[in-house]
Coordinates of C-alpha atoms and ligand atoms in Angstrom, one line a residue:
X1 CA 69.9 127.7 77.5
X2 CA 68.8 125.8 81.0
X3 CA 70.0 127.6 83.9
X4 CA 73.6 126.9 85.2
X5 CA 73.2 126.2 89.3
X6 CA 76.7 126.8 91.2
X7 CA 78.2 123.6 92.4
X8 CA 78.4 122.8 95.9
X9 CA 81.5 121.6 97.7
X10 CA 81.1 118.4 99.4
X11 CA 82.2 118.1 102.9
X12 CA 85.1 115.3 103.7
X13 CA 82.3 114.3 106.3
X14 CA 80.4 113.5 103.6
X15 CA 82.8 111.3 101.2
X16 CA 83.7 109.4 104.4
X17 CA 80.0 108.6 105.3
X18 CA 80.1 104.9 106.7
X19 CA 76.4 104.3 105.2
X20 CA 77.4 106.0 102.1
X21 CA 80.3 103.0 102.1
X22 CA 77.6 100.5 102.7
X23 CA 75.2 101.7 100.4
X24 CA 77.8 101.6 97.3
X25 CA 78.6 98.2 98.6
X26 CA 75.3 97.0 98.1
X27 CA 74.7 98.3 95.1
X28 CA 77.9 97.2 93.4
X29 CA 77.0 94.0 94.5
X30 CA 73.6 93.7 93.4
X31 CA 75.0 94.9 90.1
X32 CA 76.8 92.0 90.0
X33 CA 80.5 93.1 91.6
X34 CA 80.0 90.8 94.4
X35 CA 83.0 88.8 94.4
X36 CA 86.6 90.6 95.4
X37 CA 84.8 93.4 97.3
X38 CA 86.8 93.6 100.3
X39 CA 85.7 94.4 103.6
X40 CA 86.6 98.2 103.6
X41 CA 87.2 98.3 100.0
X42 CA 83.9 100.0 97.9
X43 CA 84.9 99.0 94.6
X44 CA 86.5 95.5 93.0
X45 CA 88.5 95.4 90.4
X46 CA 86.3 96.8 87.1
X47 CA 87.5 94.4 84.2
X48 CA 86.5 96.0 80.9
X49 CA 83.4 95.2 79.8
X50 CA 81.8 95.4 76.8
X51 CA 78.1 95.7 78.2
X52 CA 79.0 98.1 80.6
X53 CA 77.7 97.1 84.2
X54 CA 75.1 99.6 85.7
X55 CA 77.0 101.1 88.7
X56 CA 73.6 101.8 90.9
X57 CA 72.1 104.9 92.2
X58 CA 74.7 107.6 93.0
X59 CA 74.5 110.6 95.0
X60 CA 73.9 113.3 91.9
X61 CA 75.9 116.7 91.8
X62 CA 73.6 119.3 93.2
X63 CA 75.7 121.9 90.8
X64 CA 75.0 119.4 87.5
X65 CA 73.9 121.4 84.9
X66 CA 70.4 120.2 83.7
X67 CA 70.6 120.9 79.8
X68 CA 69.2 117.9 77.5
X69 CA 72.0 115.4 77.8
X70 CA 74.0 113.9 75.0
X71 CA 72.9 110.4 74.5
X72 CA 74.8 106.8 75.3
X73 CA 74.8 106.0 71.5
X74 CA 76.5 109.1 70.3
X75 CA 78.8 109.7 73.8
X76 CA 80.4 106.0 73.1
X77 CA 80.5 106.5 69.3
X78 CA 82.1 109.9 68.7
X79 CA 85.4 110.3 70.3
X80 CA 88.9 111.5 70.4
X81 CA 90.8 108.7 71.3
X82 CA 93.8 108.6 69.4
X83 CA 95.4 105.3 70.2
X84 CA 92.6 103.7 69.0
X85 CA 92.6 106.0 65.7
X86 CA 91.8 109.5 64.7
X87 CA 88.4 108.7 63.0
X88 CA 85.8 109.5 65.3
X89 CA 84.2 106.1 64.9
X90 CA 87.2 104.4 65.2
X91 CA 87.8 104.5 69.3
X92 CA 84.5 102.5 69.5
X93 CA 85.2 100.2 67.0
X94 CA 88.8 99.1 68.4
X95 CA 87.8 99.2 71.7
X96 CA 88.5 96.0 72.3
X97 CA 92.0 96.4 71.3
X98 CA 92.6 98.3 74.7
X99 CA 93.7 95.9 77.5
X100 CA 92.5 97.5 80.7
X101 CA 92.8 94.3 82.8
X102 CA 94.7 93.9 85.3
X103 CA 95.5 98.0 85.8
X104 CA 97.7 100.1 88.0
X105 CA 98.5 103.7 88.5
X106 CA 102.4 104.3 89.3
X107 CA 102.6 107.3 91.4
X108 CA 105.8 109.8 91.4
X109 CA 107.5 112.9 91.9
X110 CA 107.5 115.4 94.7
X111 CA 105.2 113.3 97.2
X112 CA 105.6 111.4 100.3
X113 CA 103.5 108.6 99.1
X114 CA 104.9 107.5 95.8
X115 CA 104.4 103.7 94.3
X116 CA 103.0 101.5 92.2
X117 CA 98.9 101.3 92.9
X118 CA 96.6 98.7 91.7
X119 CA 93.1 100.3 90.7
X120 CA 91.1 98.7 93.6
X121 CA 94.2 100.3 95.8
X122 CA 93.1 103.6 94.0
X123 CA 89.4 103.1 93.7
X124 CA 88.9 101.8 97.7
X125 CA 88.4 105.1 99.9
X126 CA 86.4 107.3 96.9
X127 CA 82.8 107.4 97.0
X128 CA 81.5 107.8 93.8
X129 CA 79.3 110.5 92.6
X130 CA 77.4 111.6 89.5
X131 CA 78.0 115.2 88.0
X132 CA 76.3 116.1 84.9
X133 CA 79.1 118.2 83.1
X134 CA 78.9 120.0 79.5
X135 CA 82.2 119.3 77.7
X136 CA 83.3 121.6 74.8
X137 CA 86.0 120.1 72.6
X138 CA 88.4 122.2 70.9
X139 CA 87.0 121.0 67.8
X140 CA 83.7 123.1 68.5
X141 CA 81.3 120.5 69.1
X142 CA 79.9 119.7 72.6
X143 CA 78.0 117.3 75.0
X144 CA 76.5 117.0 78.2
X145 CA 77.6 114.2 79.7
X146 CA 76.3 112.4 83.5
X147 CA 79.8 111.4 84.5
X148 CA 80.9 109.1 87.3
X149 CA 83.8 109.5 89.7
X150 CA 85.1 111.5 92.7
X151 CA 87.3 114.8 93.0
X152 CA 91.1 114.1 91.6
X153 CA 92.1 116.7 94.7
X154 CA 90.5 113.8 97.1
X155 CA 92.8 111.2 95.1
X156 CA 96.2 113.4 94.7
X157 CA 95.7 114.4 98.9
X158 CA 96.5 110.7 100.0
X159 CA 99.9 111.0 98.0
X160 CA 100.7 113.9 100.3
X161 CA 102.1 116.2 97.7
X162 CA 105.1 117.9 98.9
X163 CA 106.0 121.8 98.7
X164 CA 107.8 121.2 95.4
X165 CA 105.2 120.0 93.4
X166 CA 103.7 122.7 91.6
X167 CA 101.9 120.7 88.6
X168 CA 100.7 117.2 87.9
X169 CA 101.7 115.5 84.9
X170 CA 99.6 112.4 83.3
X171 CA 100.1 109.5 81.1
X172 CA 98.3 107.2 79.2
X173 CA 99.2 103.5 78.7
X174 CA 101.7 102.6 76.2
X175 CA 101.1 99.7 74.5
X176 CA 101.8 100.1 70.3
X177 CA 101.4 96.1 70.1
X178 CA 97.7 96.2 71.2
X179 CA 97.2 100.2 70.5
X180 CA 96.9 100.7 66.2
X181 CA 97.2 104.8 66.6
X182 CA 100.4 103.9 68.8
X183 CA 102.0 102.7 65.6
X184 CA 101.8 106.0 63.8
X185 CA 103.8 109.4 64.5
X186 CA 100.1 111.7 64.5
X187 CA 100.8 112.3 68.1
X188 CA 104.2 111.7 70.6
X189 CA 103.5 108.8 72.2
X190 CA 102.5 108.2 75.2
X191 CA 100.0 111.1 75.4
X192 CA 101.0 113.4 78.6
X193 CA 98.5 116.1 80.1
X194 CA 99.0 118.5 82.5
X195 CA 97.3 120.5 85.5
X196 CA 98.6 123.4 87.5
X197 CA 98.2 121.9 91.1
X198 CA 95.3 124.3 92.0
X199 CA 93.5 123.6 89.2
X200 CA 93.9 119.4 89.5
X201 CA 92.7 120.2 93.6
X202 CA 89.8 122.4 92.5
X203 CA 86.8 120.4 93.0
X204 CA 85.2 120.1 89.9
X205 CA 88.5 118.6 88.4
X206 CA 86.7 114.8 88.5
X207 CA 88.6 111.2 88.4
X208 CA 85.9 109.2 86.2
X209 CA 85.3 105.5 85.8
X210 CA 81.9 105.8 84.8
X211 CA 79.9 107.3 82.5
X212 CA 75.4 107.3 82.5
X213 CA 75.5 105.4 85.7
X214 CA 77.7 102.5 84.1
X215 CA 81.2 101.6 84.1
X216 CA 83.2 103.5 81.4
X217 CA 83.6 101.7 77.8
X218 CA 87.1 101.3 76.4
X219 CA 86.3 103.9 74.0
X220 CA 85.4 106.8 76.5
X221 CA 88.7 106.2 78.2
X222 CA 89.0 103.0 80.7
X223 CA 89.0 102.6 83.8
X224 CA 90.1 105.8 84.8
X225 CA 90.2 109.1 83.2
X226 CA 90.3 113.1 83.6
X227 CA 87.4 115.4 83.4
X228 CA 88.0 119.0 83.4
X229 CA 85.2 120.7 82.6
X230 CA 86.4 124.6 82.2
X231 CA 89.2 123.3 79.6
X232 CA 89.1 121.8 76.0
X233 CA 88.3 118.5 75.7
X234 CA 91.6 117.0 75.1
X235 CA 93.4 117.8 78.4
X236 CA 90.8 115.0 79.8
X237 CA 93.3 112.1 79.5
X238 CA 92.0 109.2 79.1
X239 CA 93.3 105.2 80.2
X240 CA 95.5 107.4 83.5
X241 CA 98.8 104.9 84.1
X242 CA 101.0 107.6 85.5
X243 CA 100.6 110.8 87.8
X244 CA 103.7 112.5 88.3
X245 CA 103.8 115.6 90.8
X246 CA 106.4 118.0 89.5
X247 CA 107.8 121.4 90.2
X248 CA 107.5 122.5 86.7
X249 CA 104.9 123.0 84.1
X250 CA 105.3 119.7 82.1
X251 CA 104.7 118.7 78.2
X252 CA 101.2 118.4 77.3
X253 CA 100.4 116.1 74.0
X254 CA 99.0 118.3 71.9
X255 CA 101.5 121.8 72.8
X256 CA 104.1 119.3 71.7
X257 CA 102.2 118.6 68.4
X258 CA 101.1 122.2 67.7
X259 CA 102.4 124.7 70.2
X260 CA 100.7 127.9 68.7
X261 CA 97.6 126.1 68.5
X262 CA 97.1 124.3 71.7
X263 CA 98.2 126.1 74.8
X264 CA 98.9 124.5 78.6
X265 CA 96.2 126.2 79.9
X266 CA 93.3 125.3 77.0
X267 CA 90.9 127.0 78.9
X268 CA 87.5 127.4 77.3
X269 CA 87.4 131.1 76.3
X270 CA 85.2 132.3 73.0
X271 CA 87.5 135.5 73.0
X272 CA 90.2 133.8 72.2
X273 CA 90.2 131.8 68.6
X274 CA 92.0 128.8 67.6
X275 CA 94.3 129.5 65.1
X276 CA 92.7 128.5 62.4
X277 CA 88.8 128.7 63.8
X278 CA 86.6 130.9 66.0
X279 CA 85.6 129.5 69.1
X280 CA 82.8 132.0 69.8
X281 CA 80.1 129.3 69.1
X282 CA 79.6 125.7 69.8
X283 CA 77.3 122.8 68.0
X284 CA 75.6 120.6 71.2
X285 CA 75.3 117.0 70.2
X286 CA 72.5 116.1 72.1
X287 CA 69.2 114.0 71.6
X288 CA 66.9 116.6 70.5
X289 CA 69.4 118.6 68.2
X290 CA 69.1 115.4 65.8
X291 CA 72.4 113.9 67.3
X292 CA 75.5 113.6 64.9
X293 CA 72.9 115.4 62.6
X294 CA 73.9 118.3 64.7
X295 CA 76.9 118.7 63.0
X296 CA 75.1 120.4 60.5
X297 CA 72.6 122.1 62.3
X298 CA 72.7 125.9 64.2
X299 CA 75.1 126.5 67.0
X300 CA 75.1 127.6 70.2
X301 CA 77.3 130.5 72.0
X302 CA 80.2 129.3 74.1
X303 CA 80.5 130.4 77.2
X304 CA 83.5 131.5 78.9
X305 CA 85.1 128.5 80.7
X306 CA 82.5 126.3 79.7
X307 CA 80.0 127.8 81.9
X308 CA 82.1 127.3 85.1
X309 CA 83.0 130.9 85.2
X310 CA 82.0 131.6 88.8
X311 CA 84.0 128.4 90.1
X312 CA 87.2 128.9 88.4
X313 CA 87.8 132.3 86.9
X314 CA 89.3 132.8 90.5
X315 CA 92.2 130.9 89.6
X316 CA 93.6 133.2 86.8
X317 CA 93.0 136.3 88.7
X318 CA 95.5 138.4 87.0
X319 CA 96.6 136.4 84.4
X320 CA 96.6 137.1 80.5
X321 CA 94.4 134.2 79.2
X322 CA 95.5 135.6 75.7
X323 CA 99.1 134.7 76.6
X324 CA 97.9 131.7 78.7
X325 CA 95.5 130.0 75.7
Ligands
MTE1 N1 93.2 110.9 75.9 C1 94.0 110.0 75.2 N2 94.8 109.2 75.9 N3 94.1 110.0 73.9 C2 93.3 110.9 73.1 O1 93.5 110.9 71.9 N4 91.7 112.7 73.1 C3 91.3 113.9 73.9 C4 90.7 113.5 75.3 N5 91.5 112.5 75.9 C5 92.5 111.8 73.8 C6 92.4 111.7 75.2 C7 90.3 114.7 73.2 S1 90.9 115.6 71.8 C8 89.0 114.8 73.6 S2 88.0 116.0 72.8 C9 88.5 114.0 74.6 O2 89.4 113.0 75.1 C10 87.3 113.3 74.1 O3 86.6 112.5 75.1 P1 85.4 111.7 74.7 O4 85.8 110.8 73.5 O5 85.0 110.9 75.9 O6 84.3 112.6 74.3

């Protein structure tokens, strides 16, 4: 396996660069985002888009890992996305189904800041940034995946969080008119996720609208979705219309549907099997391994939380992460 290199905090000096601002501008605009681009504001409004808009050159993630990456074709074609079905082909194919124009982000809970945001009002002071993450479903399949966004912390910080708020709690649009999975009972809709509030501030914990330098497709959750790459796949939340700061630890989707199976913490840990499966190994779907092919082929080891070990193992000093799956 390609070496791991730490990841490097980036300085507030650095997000807040005035010819960063400019450069985005530009580049947004020669991709085509001209129009609506206010005068401070980086990013318009991102309609969905079925040929996904190249976002221009972004600043890359000196800690992204450099292992083959998972391709375009099988990132946008082999999901979990249950409102738009639980086959794995089925996300991309009723992508269109998912209505991700005009969007907005309602904001409560224990902060001083709380409201209704529109996605430019959310989008305007982040500069975006590309971080090359592996991602490790609980499923035991993986991918490496060039990502696009900024750190949630950056994002939950303007709120101003209050004292009280000890978690952050997430939703993802309801709509069961448009949304075909909505209309059966394989999950409690809407889905929920949940971070503890040091883990949502830690700065690999990634706000994404983007995904190989282009605007994300329906299927990989638009316009603006989780990544948290130390924890199973499914507490990345896709489609975000809610972010509640609360002084408990809240419902997660998937603890509701199978509480012995899928714990609040879903931390990537090959000691510590799935119910019903080791997750000691992994298969990569990437380009060279024959992509979906993979499935079939040899696996990988896992490595403890996901290979982010020396960033986050810090924050569950102490804790049982048998207890704590
Ligand atoms: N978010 C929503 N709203 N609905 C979902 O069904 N599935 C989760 C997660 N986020 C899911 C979701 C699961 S199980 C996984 S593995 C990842 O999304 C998959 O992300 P990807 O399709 O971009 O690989």
């Amino acid at each position: 396996m390609a070496a791991y290199k730490p990841v490097r905090q980036i300085k507030s000096s650095e997000i807040t660069d005035p010819e960063v601002f400019a450069n985005r501008r530009k580049l947004l605009r020669m991709a085509g985002y001209g129009i609506g681009v206010s005068a401070t504001g980086l990013l318009p409004h991102m309609p969905a888009l079925a040929a996904a808009p190249e976002l221009g050159d972004l600043a890359a993630w000196p800690g992204s890992t450099d292992e083959t990456q998972t391709s375009w074709e099988i990132a946008t074609s082999y999901n979990n996305f249950y409102e738009l079905g639980t086959d794995k082909g089925d996300p991309q194919r009723n992508a269109h189904l998912l209505k991700t124009d005009p969007w907005s982000v309602e904001i409560d809970g224990h902060c001083e800041k709380p409201g209704t945001y529109t996605l430019e009002d959310i989008l305007k002071p982040h500069a975006l940034e590309e971080r090359i993450y592996r991602m490790r479903c609980v499923e035991a399949w993986s991918m490496v995946i060039p990502w696009v966004g900024f750190p949630l912390g950056d994002l939950l910080k303007r709120f101003e969080p209050t004292s009280s708020a000890k978690y952050v709690h997430f939703q993802t649009i309801m709509d069961p008119e448009n949304l075909p999975g909505q209309k059966s009972p394989v999950l409690s809709w809407p889905y929920v996720e949940g971070l503890r509030m040091d883990e949502a501030m830690h700065p690999l914990t990634l706000m994404s609208v983007g995904i190989y330098g282009k605007v994300l497709p329906n299927q990989s959750g638009a316009p603006i979705r989780l990544v948290v790459p130390w924890k199973y796949g499914f507490k990345s939340i896709k489609s975000i219309v809610k972010i509640s700061f609360v002084d408990k630890q809240p419902d997660t989707s998937w603890n509701l549907a199978g509480p012995r199976e899928y714990g609040f913490y879903s931390n990537v840990n090959p000691t510590v099997p799935h119910r019903r499966w080791s997750q000691a190994k992994e298969r990569r779907l990437d380009s060279n391994s024959g992509g979906l092919s993979s499935l079939f082929s040899s696996k990988q080891d896992t490595l403890m939380f996901n290979g982010y070990e020396e960033e986050v193992a810090s924050l569950y000093t102490g804790m049982d992460l048998k207890e704590n799956y």
